[in-house]
Coordinates of C-alpha atoms in Angstrom, one line a residue:
X4 CA 0.0 0.0 0.0
X5 CA 1.4 3.5 -0.8
X6 CA 1.8 5.9 2.0
X7 CA -0.7 8.7 2.3
X8 CA 0.3 12.4 2.4
X9 CA 3.7 12.0 0.8
X10 CA 2.7 12.8 -2.8
X11 CA 2.6 16.5 -4.0
X12 CA -0.6 18.2 -4.9
X13 CA -1.0 18.5 -8.6
X14 CA -2.2 21.8 -10.1
X15 CA -3.1 22.9 -13.6
X16 CA -0.6 25.3 -15.1
X17 CA -1.1 27.2 -18.4
X18 CA 1.6 27.4 -21.0
X19 CA 1.3 30.1 -23.8
X20 CA 3.0 29.1 -27.1
X21 CA 4.6 31.7 -29.4
X22 CA 1.7 31.6 -31.8
X23 CA -0.7 32.6 -29.0
X24 CA -2.3 29.2 -28.4
X25 CA -2.4 28.0 -24.8
X26 CA -2.1 24.5 -23.3
X27 CA -3.0 23.5 -19.7
X28 CA -0.8 20.8 -18.3
X29 CA -0.5 19.2 -14.8
X30 CA 2.3 20.5 -12.5
X31 CA 3.3 20.4 -8.9
X32 CA 4.0 24.1 -9.2
X33 CA 1.2 26.4 -8.2
X34 CA 1.4 29.3 -10.6
X35 CA -1.3 31.8 -11.4
X36 CA 0.6 33.7 -14.2
X37 CA 0.9 31.5 -17.4
X38 CA 4.3 30.5 -18.6
X39 CA 5.2 32.3 -21.9
X40 CA 7.3 29.9 -23.9
X41 CA 10.1 31.1 -26.2
X42 CA 10.7 27.8 -27.9
X43 CA 7.8 25.4 -28.7
X44 CA 6.8 22.9 -31.3
X45 CA 5.4 25.7 -33.5
X46 CA 8.6 27.6 -33.6
X47 CA 11.5 25.3 -33.2
X48 CA 13.3 24.3 -36.5
X49 CA 13.8 20.8 -35.2
X50 CA 10.0 20.2 -35.0
X51 CA 8.9 22.3 -38.0
X52 CA 11.4 21.0 -40.5
X53 CA 12.7 24.4 -41.5
X54 CA 16.3 24.5 -42.4
X55 CA 18.7 27.1 -41.0
X56 CA 20.7 28.7 -43.8
X57 CA 24.3 29.7 -43.2
X58 CA 26.3 32.2 -45.1
X59 CA 29.1 30.9 -47.0
X60 CA 31.3 33.9 -46.1
X61 CA 31.1 33.2 -42.3
X62 CA 31.3 30.2 -40.1
X63 CA 33.7 27.2 -39.8
X64 CA 33.5 26.1 -43.5
X65 CA 34.6 29.6 -44.6
X66 CA 37.4 29.6 -42.0
X67 CA 38.7 26.2 -43.3
X68 CA 38.5 27.4 -46.9
X69 CA 40.5 30.5 -46.1
X70 CA 43.1 28.4 -44.2
X71 CA 43.6 26.0 -47.1
X72 CA 43.6 28.8 -49.8
X73 CA 46.7 30.1 -48.0
X74 CA 48.4 26.7 -48.5
X75 CA 47.7 26.8 -52.3
X76 CA 44.3 25.1 -52.6
X77 CA 41.6 26.8 -54.7
X78 CA 38.0 26.1 -53.9
X79 CA 35.3 26.5 -56.4
X80 CA 32.0 27.5 -54.7
X81 CA 30.0 26.0 -57.5
X82 CA 31.3 22.5 -57.1
X83 CA 31.2 20.2 -54.0
X84 CA 34.7 19.0 -54.3
X85 CA 37.7 21.5 -54.2
X86 CA 39.8 22.0 -57.3
X87 CA 43.5 21.4 -56.3
X88 CA 45.8 24.1 -57.7
X89 CA 49.1 22.3 -56.8
X90 CA 49.6 18.6 -56.2
X91 CA 49.9 17.4 -52.6
X92 CA 53.1 15.6 -51.8
X93 CA 52.8 12.5 -49.6
X94 CA 55.5 12.1 -46.9
X95 CA 58.4 10.2 -48.2
X96 CA 57.7 11.0 -52.0
X97 CA 60.4 12.4 -54.2
X98 CA 59.6 15.3 -56.6

């Protein structure tokens, strides 16, 4: 038999989504003012399927391209694979 009086009282709390819709869920918190959510299933790209576009001029890929261009590689932004300007020498190879 479960003990009586050890379980918290469950209240109804209102959560307001970004699009204005509200949802009531059970909670042990007693709150009169509704929670205003900043991220919810209607706005999060993981749930909506929207893709975040990144600029080619900024970010880690641009940093890597700038670093390798200094070493002599030339990247063509229209192709997926880089066009090599000079051949790469493997360790131990003779010219």
